[in-house]
Short mmCIF file of N, CA and C in Angstrom, two decimals:
data_model
loop_
_atom_site.label_atom_id
_atom_site.label_comp_id
_atom_site.label_asym_id
_atom_site.label_seq_id
_atom_site.Cartn_x
_atom_site.Cartn_y
_atom_site.Cartn_z
N MET A 1 -32.47 -37.42 -17.85
CA MET A 1 -32.26 -36.34 -16.80
C MET A 1 -31.33 -35.75 -17.05
N SER A 2 -31.65 -34.33 -17.07
CA SER A 2 -31.01 -32.96 -17.11
C SER A 2 -30.55 -32.47 -15.79
N GLU A 3 -29.42 -32.09 -16.03
CA GLU A 3 -29.21 -31.41 -14.44
C GLU A 3 -28.86 -29.76 -14.75
N THR A 4 -28.93 -29.15 -13.90
CA THR A 4 -28.90 -27.81 -13.92
C THR A 4 -27.75 -27.24 -13.07
N ILE A 5 -26.82 -26.69 -13.53
CA ILE A 5 -25.30 -26.00 -12.61
C ILE A 5 -25.51 -24.76 -12.74
N ALA A 6 -25.92 -24.33 -11.39
CA ALA A 6 -25.77 -22.93 -11.18
C ALA A 6 -24.22 -22.57 -10.84
N PRO A 7 -23.79 -21.18 -11.46
CA PRO A 7 -22.59 -20.75 -11.25
C PRO A 7 -22.28 -20.74 -9.83
N VAL A 8 -21.18 -20.55 -9.60
CA VAL A 8 -21.04 -20.44 -7.93
C VAL A 8 -20.38 -18.61 -8.04
N SER A 9 -20.94 -17.95 -7.23
CA SER A 9 -20.70 -16.80 -6.73
C SER A 9 -19.66 -16.54 -5.98
N ALA A 10 -19.43 -15.55 -5.69
CA ALA A 10 -18.42 -14.93 -4.27
C ALA A 10 -19.31 -15.13 -3.37
N VAL A 11 -19.01 -15.71 -1.88
CA VAL A 11 -20.27 -15.66 -1.07
C VAL A 11 -19.55 -15.03 0.25
N THR A 12 -19.89 -14.21 1.15
CA THR A 12 -19.27 -13.06 1.91
C THR A 12 -20.13 -13.39 2.92
N ALA A 13 -19.76 -13.86 3.88
CA ALA A 13 -20.00 -14.03 5.41
C ALA A 13 -19.45 -12.86 6.35
N VAL A 14 -20.71 -12.82 7.23
CA VAL A 14 -20.49 -11.61 7.55
C VAL A 14 -20.56 -11.78 9.29
N SER A 15 -19.71 -11.66 10.30
CA SER A 15 -19.94 -12.27 11.60
C SER A 15 -20.87 -10.79 12.45
N SER A 16 -20.74 -11.38 13.29
CA SER A 16 -22.29 -10.41 14.08
C SER A 16 -21.66 -8.82 14.45
N SER A 17 -19.95 -9.06 14.47
CA SER A 17 -19.43 -7.86 14.90
C SER A 17 -19.46 -7.03 13.54
N GLY A 18 -19.51 -7.49 12.28
CA GLY A 18 -19.85 -6.63 10.99
C GLY A 18 -18.28 -6.76 10.46
N THR A 19 -17.35 -7.98 10.89
CA THR A 19 -16.11 -7.90 10.02
C THR A 19 -16.60 -9.20 8.75
N VAL A 20 -15.75 -8.98 8.19
CA VAL A 20 -15.82 -10.00 6.90
C VAL A 20 -15.26 -11.39 7.24
N VAL A 21 -15.82 -12.70 6.74
CA VAL A 21 -15.39 -13.71 7.64
C VAL A 21 -14.41 -14.44 6.06
N ALA A 22 -15.38 -14.83 5.18
CA ALA A 22 -14.67 -15.10 4.27
C ALA A 22 -14.78 -14.28 3.09
N GLU A 23 -14.58 -14.22 1.60
CA GLU A 23 -14.91 -13.22 0.93
C GLU A 23 -15.22 -14.49 -0.43
N SER A 24 -14.30 -15.64 -0.14
CA SER A 24 -14.60 -16.47 -1.55
C SER A 24 -14.76 -18.02 -1.23
N PRO A 25 -15.56 -18.57 -1.52
CA PRO A 25 -15.28 -19.86 -0.87
C PRO A 25 -14.29 -20.94 -1.93
N THR A 26 -13.98 -20.69 -2.39
CA THR A 26 -12.71 -21.26 -3.14
C THR A 26 -11.58 -21.79 -3.03
N ALA A 27 -10.29 -22.52 -3.10
CA ALA A 27 -8.99 -22.26 -2.49
C ALA A 27 -8.48 -21.58 -3.29
N ARG A 28 -8.85 -20.92 -4.31
CA ARG A 28 -8.09 -20.05 -5.04
C ARG A 28 -8.04 -18.77 -4.72
N GLY A 29 -9.65 -18.45 -4.36
CA GLY A 29 -9.78 -16.82 -4.08
C GLY A 29 -8.86 -16.90 -2.49
N ARG A 30 -9.00 -18.15 -1.58
CA ARG A 30 -7.96 -17.56 -0.43
C ARG A 30 -6.80 -17.37 -0.91
N ARG A 31 -6.23 -18.71 -1.84
CA ARG A 31 -4.48 -18.27 -1.82
C ARG A 31 -4.60 -16.91 -2.50
N ALA A 32 -5.12 -15.99 -3.09
CA ALA A 32 -5.23 -14.76 -3.37
C ALA A 32 -5.31 -13.65 -2.62
N ARG A 33 -6.02 -14.26 -1.32
CA ARG A 33 -6.10 -12.81 -0.20
C ARG A 33 -4.93 -13.56 0.06
N ILE A 34 -4.43 -14.71 0.39
CA ILE A 34 -3.09 -14.71 1.23
C ILE A 34 -1.94 -13.91 0.51
N ALA A 35 -1.94 -13.93 -0.94
CA ALA A 35 -0.71 -14.06 -1.87
C ALA A 35 -0.72 -11.98 -1.76
N LEU A 36 -1.72 -11.30 -1.96
CA LEU A 36 -2.12 -10.15 -1.63
C LEU A 36 -2.00 -9.76 -0.34
N ARG A 37 -2.42 -10.38 0.68
CA ARG A 37 -1.82 -9.88 2.20
C ARG A 37 -0.02 -10.18 2.39
N GLY A 38 0.48 -11.56 1.96
CA GLY A 38 1.90 -11.16 1.95
C GLY A 38 2.73 -9.97 1.30
N LEU A 39 2.23 -10.13 -0.08
CA LEU A 39 2.73 -8.89 -0.58
C LEU A 39 2.59 -7.46 0.43
N GLN A 40 1.16 -7.21 0.83
CA GLN A 40 1.15 -6.15 1.63
C GLN A 40 2.44 -6.16 2.68
N VAL A 41 2.48 -7.13 3.26
CA VAL A 41 3.66 -7.33 4.31
C VAL A 41 4.72 -7.01 3.78
N VAL A 42 5.21 -7.39 2.66
CA VAL A 42 6.50 -7.47 2.57
C VAL A 42 6.50 -5.60 1.70
N LEU A 43 5.72 -5.16 1.30
CA LEU A 43 5.86 -3.61 0.86
C LEU A 43 6.26 -2.77 1.78
N ALA A 44 5.39 -3.17 2.81
CA ALA A 44 5.05 -2.79 4.61
C ALA A 44 6.47 -2.86 5.09
N LEU A 45 7.01 -3.87 5.07
CA LEU A 45 8.48 -3.83 5.58
C LEU A 45 9.28 -3.22 4.83
N PHE A 46 9.24 -3.00 3.55
CA PHE A 46 10.23 -2.31 2.87
C PHE A 46 10.19 -0.88 2.96
N TYR A 47 8.86 0.17 2.93
CA TYR A 47 8.64 0.99 3.45
C TYR A 47 8.91 1.64 4.82
N VAL A 48 8.83 0.53 5.61
CA VAL A 48 9.15 0.94 7.27
C VAL A 48 10.76 0.78 7.16
N ILE A 49 11.60 -0.20 6.96
CA ILE A 49 12.67 -0.32 7.40
C ILE A 49 13.59 -0.42 6.15
N ALA A 50 13.67 -0.05 4.75
CA ALA A 50 14.72 0.44 4.30
C ALA A 50 14.23 1.57 3.70
N SER A 51 13.44 1.96 3.31
CA SER A 51 12.72 3.80 3.29
C SER A 51 12.68 4.39 4.50
N ALA A 52 11.84 4.60 5.35
CA ALA A 52 11.89 5.20 6.34
C ALA A 52 12.62 5.44 7.38
N LEU A 53 13.14 4.14 7.76
CA LEU A 53 14.21 4.11 8.57
C LEU A 53 15.05 5.16 8.31
N PRO A 54 16.25 4.73 7.45
CA PRO A 54 17.17 5.75 6.86
C PRO A 54 17.59 6.98 6.70
N LYS A 55 15.76 7.61 6.56
CA LYS A 55 15.42 9.21 6.65
C LYS A 55 15.38 9.41 7.85
N LEU A 56 14.99 8.74 8.92
CA LEU A 56 14.26 9.37 10.12
C LEU A 56 15.45 8.67 10.96
N ILE A 57 16.78 8.05 10.66
CA ILE A 57 17.55 8.25 11.58
C ILE A 57 18.93 8.89 10.97
N ALA A 58 18.32 9.56 10.24
CA ALA A 58 19.45 11.01 9.24
C ALA A 58 21.12 10.11 8.79
N HIS A 59 20.72 8.91 8.18
CA HIS A 59 21.90 7.73 7.64
C HIS A 59 22.44 8.77 6.83
N PRO A 60 23.72 8.93 6.85
CA PRO A 60 24.40 9.97 5.64
C PRO A 60 23.89 9.76 4.79
N SER A 61 23.83 8.50 4.03
CA SER A 61 23.38 8.70 2.56
C SER A 61 22.27 9.46 2.13
N ALA A 62 20.88 9.35 2.72
CA ALA A 62 19.82 9.92 2.69
C ALA A 62 20.01 11.44 2.95
N ALA A 63 20.77 11.59 4.07
CA ALA A 63 21.02 13.11 4.21
C ALA A 63 21.67 13.68 3.01
N GLU A 64 22.61 13.21 2.41
CA GLU A 64 23.25 13.54 1.75
C GLU A 64 22.67 13.54 0.28
N GLY A 65 21.57 13.06 -0.20
CA GLY A 65 20.64 13.00 -1.29
C GLY A 65 19.70 13.94 -0.75
N PHE A 66 18.84 14.06 0.45
CA PHE A 66 17.81 15.64 0.65
C PHE A 66 18.69 16.77 0.71
N ASP A 67 20.05 17.19 1.04
CA ASP A 67 20.82 18.00 0.54
C ASP A 67 21.27 17.90 -0.61
N LYS A 68 21.56 17.38 -1.38
CA LYS A 68 21.28 17.69 -2.99
C LYS A 68 20.45 18.01 -3.35
N MET A 69 18.99 17.92 -3.19
CA MET A 69 17.93 18.37 -3.75
C MET A 69 17.31 19.19 -3.19
N GLY A 70 18.25 20.08 -2.10
CA GLY A 70 17.98 21.35 -1.50
C GLY A 70 16.64 21.42 -0.46
N TRP A 71 16.37 20.12 -0.15
CA TRP A 71 15.17 20.28 0.83
C TRP A 71 15.89 19.69 2.26
N GLY A 72 16.96 19.30 2.23
CA GLY A 72 17.57 19.53 3.80
C GLY A 72 16.53 18.45 4.48
N SER A 73 17.14 18.90 6.25
CA SER A 73 16.84 17.66 7.01
C SER A 73 15.01 17.55 6.93
N ALA A 74 14.31 18.57 6.89
CA ALA A 74 12.92 18.93 6.97
C ALA A 74 12.62 18.15 6.27
N GLY A 75 12.72 18.10 4.58
CA GLY A 75 12.77 17.44 3.48
C GLY A 75 12.57 15.80 4.10
N MET A 76 13.58 15.47 4.65
CA MET A 76 13.96 14.08 4.81
C MET A 76 13.00 13.88 5.92
N TYR A 77 13.04 14.20 7.15
CA TYR A 77 12.21 14.10 7.67
C TYR A 77 10.96 13.62 7.69
N THR A 78 10.16 14.65 6.97
CA THR A 78 8.60 14.66 6.46
C THR A 78 8.43 13.71 5.45
N ILE A 79 9.47 13.44 4.45
CA ILE A 79 9.23 12.16 3.52
C ILE A 79 9.31 10.83 4.15
N GLY A 80 10.41 10.91 5.42
CA GLY A 80 10.05 9.72 6.03
C GLY A 80 8.85 9.16 6.89
N VAL A 81 8.87 10.11 7.67
CA VAL A 81 7.35 9.80 8.04
C VAL A 81 6.34 9.68 7.28
N LEU A 82 6.22 9.94 6.10
CA LEU A 82 4.69 9.77 5.22
C LEU A 82 5.16 8.12 4.62
N GLU A 83 6.26 8.13 4.71
CA GLU A 83 7.25 6.56 4.09
C GLU A 83 6.54 5.78 5.43
N LEU A 84 6.81 5.59 6.51
CA LEU A 84 6.54 4.95 7.63
C LEU A 84 4.76 5.13 7.83
N ALA A 85 4.14 6.04 7.78
CA ALA A 85 2.93 5.92 8.39
C ALA A 85 2.26 5.17 6.92
N GLY A 86 2.82 5.34 5.84
CA GLY A 86 1.88 4.73 4.80
C GLY A 86 2.66 3.05 4.79
N GLY A 87 3.38 2.80 4.95
CA GLY A 87 3.91 1.35 5.65
C GLY A 87 2.85 0.77 6.62
N ILE A 88 2.95 1.32 7.41
CA ILE A 88 1.71 0.59 8.65
C ILE A 88 0.73 0.97 8.25
N ALA A 89 0.18 2.19 7.74
CA ALA A 89 -1.26 1.90 7.15
C ALA A 89 -1.58 0.81 6.08
N LEU A 90 -0.51 0.23 5.62
CA LEU A 90 -0.78 -0.65 3.96
C LEU A 90 -1.44 -1.90 4.95
N LEU A 91 -1.08 -2.37 6.32
CA LEU A 91 -1.27 -3.51 7.25
C LEU A 91 -2.56 -3.21 7.86
N ILE A 92 -3.70 -2.31 8.07
CA ILE A 92 -4.55 -1.64 8.46
C ILE A 92 -5.69 -1.59 7.62
N PRO A 93 -6.35 -2.98 7.85
CA PRO A 93 -7.57 -3.24 6.58
C PRO A 93 -8.30 -2.00 6.11
N VAL A 94 -8.99 -1.15 6.60
CA VAL A 94 -9.83 0.27 6.68
C VAL A 94 -8.63 0.77 5.81
N LEU A 95 -7.23 1.39 6.18
CA LEU A 95 -6.72 2.03 5.30
C LEU A 95 -5.90 1.37 4.35
N GLN A 96 -6.02 0.29 4.13
CA GLN A 96 -4.76 -0.31 2.78
C GLN A 96 -5.06 0.24 1.72
N SER A 97 -6.40 0.48 1.25
CA SER A 97 -6.49 1.49 -0.51
C SER A 97 -5.56 2.52 -0.52
N VAL A 98 -6.43 3.23 0.86
CA VAL A 98 -5.75 4.54 0.92
C VAL A 98 -4.69 4.64 0.49
N ALA A 99 -3.78 3.79 1.65
CA ALA A 99 -2.35 3.79 1.90
C ALA A 99 -1.75 3.90 0.68
N ALA A 100 -2.32 2.40 -0.29
CA ALA A 100 -1.26 2.26 -1.75
C ALA A 100 -1.95 3.43 -2.31
N VAL A 101 -2.60 4.37 -2.37
CA VAL A 101 -2.64 5.35 -3.54
C VAL A 101 -1.71 5.80 -2.88
N ALA A 102 -1.81 6.74 -1.79
CA ALA A 102 -0.79 7.59 -1.24
C ALA A 102 0.75 7.29 -1.29
N LEU A 103 1.00 5.99 -1.44
CA LEU A 103 2.41 5.77 -1.54
C LEU A 103 2.69 5.29 -3.22
N SER A 104 1.92 5.51 -3.98
CA SER A 104 1.95 5.26 -5.01
C SER A 104 2.41 6.67 -5.67
N ALA A 105 1.41 7.67 -5.18
CA ALA A 105 1.80 9.20 -5.53
C ALA A 105 2.98 9.73 -5.00
N LEU A 106 3.34 8.88 -3.61
CA LEU A 106 4.74 9.37 -3.43
C LEU A 106 5.92 9.27 -4.33
N MET A 107 5.66 7.52 -4.60
CA MET A 107 6.50 6.93 -5.79
C MET A 107 6.68 8.08 -7.37
N VAL A 108 5.54 8.53 -7.74
CA VAL A 108 5.35 9.26 -8.45
C VAL A 108 6.53 10.61 -8.64
N GLY A 109 6.14 11.04 -7.55
CA GLY A 109 6.87 12.05 -6.83
C GLY A 109 8.47 11.56 -7.08
N ALA A 110 8.62 10.48 -6.48
CA ALA A 110 10.39 9.73 -6.51
C ALA A 110 10.74 9.76 -7.42
N PHE A 111 9.66 9.45 -8.44
CA PHE A 111 10.30 9.33 -9.96
C PHE A 111 10.84 10.72 -10.59
N VAL A 112 10.04 11.92 -9.85
CA VAL A 112 10.26 12.89 -10.84
C VAL A 112 11.94 13.42 -10.12
N VAL A 113 11.54 13.37 -8.79
CA VAL A 113 13.41 13.44 -8.42
C VAL A 113 14.04 12.67 -9.13
N GLN A 114 14.26 11.70 -9.23
CA GLN A 114 15.11 10.70 -9.48
C GLN A 114 15.41 11.24 -11.22
N VAL A 115 14.43 11.78 -12.01
CA VAL A 115 14.85 11.71 -12.87
C VAL A 115 15.70 13.45 -13.23
N THR A 116 14.89 14.70 -12.77
CA THR A 116 15.36 15.88 -12.61
C THR A 116 16.70 15.85 -11.97
N VAL A 117 16.79 15.25 -10.73
CA VAL A 117 18.12 15.86 -9.72
C VAL A 117 18.98 14.51 -10.07
N PHE A 118 18.62 13.73 -10.11
CA PHE A 118 19.98 12.50 -9.83
C PHE A 118 20.00 11.89 -11.10
N GLY A 119 19.45 12.52 -12.62
CA GLY A 119 19.95 11.93 -14.01
C GLY A 119 19.25 10.77 -14.19
N GLY A 120 18.19 10.31 -13.55
CA GLY A 120 17.43 8.88 -13.43
C GLY A 120 17.99 7.70 -13.45
N GLU A 121 19.18 7.90 -12.28
CA GLU A 121 20.18 6.96 -11.66
C GLU A 121 19.39 5.84 -10.91
N ASN A 122 18.44 6.12 -10.21
CA ASN A 122 17.43 4.85 -9.60
C ASN A 122 15.92 5.15 -10.37
N ALA A 123 15.54 5.70 -11.20
CA ALA A 123 14.25 6.07 -11.32
C ALA A 123 13.52 4.88 -11.29
N ALA A 124 13.72 3.18 -11.91
CA ALA A 124 13.43 2.06 -12.16
C ALA A 124 12.36 1.73 -10.89
N THR A 125 13.11 2.05 -9.61
CA THR A 125 12.86 1.83 -8.64
C THR A 125 11.22 2.17 -8.05
N PRO A 126 11.15 3.53 -8.12
CA PRO A 126 9.41 3.88 -7.87
C PRO A 126 8.67 3.53 -8.71
N LEU A 127 9.21 3.20 -10.07
CA LEU A 127 7.72 2.60 -10.90
C LEU A 127 7.58 1.32 -10.82
N ILE A 128 8.40 0.36 -10.48
CA ILE A 128 8.67 -1.27 -10.02
C ILE A 128 7.74 -1.01 -9.03
N LEU A 129 7.85 -0.14 -7.95
CA LEU A 129 7.25 -0.56 -6.63
C LEU A 129 5.60 0.03 -7.01
N ILE A 130 5.42 1.10 -7.86
CA ILE A 130 3.97 1.41 -8.32
C ILE A 130 3.20 0.44 -8.85
N VAL A 131 3.59 -0.76 -9.45
CA VAL A 131 2.67 -1.60 -9.89
C VAL A 131 2.21 -2.62 -8.59
N PRO A 132 2.89 -2.97 -7.84
CA PRO A 132 1.72 -4.02 -6.83
C PRO A 132 0.83 -3.16 -5.88
N LEU A 133 1.83 -1.61 -5.99
CA LEU A 133 0.57 -0.58 -4.93
C LEU A 133 -0.55 -0.53 -5.93
N ALA A 134 -0.54 -0.58 -7.25
CA ALA A 134 -2.09 -0.31 -7.60
C ALA A 134 -2.57 -1.28 -7.80
N LEU A 135 -2.03 -2.55 -7.37
CA LEU A 135 -2.76 -3.87 -7.42
C LEU A 135 -3.09 -4.29 -5.92
N ILE A 136 -2.71 -3.71 -5.13
CA ILE A 136 -3.08 -3.36 -3.56
C ILE A 136 -4.42 -2.35 -4.21
N ALA A 137 -4.49 -1.38 -4.15
CA ALA A 137 -5.03 -0.20 -4.19
C ALA A 137 -6.55 -0.77 -4.94
N TRP A 138 -6.51 -1.46 -6.30
CA TRP A 138 -7.67 -1.95 -6.92
C TRP A 138 -8.19 -3.28 -5.95
N ALA A 139 -7.39 -4.08 -5.69
CA ALA A 139 -7.65 -5.03 -5.50
C ALA A 139 -8.45 -4.83 -3.78
N ARG A 140 -7.87 -4.06 -2.71
CA ARG A 140 -8.55 -3.77 -1.78
C ARG A 140 -9.72 -2.62 -1.50
N ARG A 141 -10.28 -2.44 -2.78
CA ARG A 141 -10.81 -0.86 -2.97
C ARG A 141 -12.36 -0.84 -2.16
N ASP A 142 -12.49 -2.18 -1.78
CA ASP A 142 -13.57 -2.26 -1.32
C ASP A 142 -13.54 -1.44 0.13
N SER A 143 -12.58 -0.88 0.67
CA SER A 143 -12.02 -0.89 1.99
C SER A 143 -12.16 0.41 1.91
N ASN A 144 -12.67 1.22 0.85
CA ASN A 144 -12.50 2.50 1.09
C ASN A 144 -14.10 2.90 1.34
N THR A 145 -14.92 1.67 0.84
CA THR A 145 -15.99 2.18 1.48
C THR A 145 -16.43 2.43 2.71
N ARG A 146 -15.27 1.39 3.34
CA ARG A 146 -15.82 0.79 5.07
C ARG A 146 -15.09 2.29 5.72
N LEU A 147 -14.04 3.15 5.18
CA LEU A 147 -12.97 3.91 5.46
C LEU A 147 -14.29 5.37 5.63
N LEU A 148 -14.86 5.34 4.33
CA LEU A 148 -16.09 6.46 4.47
C LEU A 148 -17.19 6.43 5.23
N ARG A 149 -17.75 5.19 5.40
CA ARG A 149 -18.93 4.74 6.32
C ARG A 149 -18.33 5.06 7.77
N LEU A 150 -17.22 5.10 8.25
CA LEU A 150 -16.57 5.44 9.37
C LEU A 150 -15.95 7.20 9.64
N VAL A 151 -15.69 7.87 8.64
CA VAL A 151 -15.59 8.78 8.42
C VAL A 151 -17.00 9.62 9.29
N ARG A 152 -17.84 9.27 8.29
CA ARG A 152 -19.27 9.56 7.79
C ARG A 152 -19.68 9.55 9.41
N ARG A 153 -19.82 8.43 9.77
CA ARG A 153 -19.91 8.05 11.41
C ARG A 153 -19.64 8.75 12.28
N GLN A 154 -18.36 9.28 11.86
CA GLN A 154 -17.68 9.88 13.53
C GLN A 154 -18.02 11.68 13.13
N ALA A 155 -18.77 12.07 11.73
CA ALA A 155 -18.89 13.68 11.45
C ALA A 155 -20.22 13.77 11.99
#
């Protein structure tokens, strides 16, 4: 007697409201989704608390750095607001991939500034942050389709 084994593919269950209930029936898939969500939460906390907050409250160390760059308080507040928005957007399912890409672009700029203005003193930090942001952008790329659908519906 022969047995035919069919490969198990990812199963997506959609509720009546249109939200995805499960993407993978395997425990490994669930663990991967949980780990990715945890990474998003950690990065969001980093961007909101450790990066944006000092700029938005004009902490002396942040103000000194932006003065050295010649950007002053306007540049400091602008970057702080961008980091705050990106950190919050990492937690919003429809915005998570776009937020990761935007924060990656911000980190490229931070790397260039660290190398050119500060002599590369902390240049590794933005590069290290780009790696998990790129992972999130790629793994959550399906949210771009949902976002595009929402934008088109509003237009």
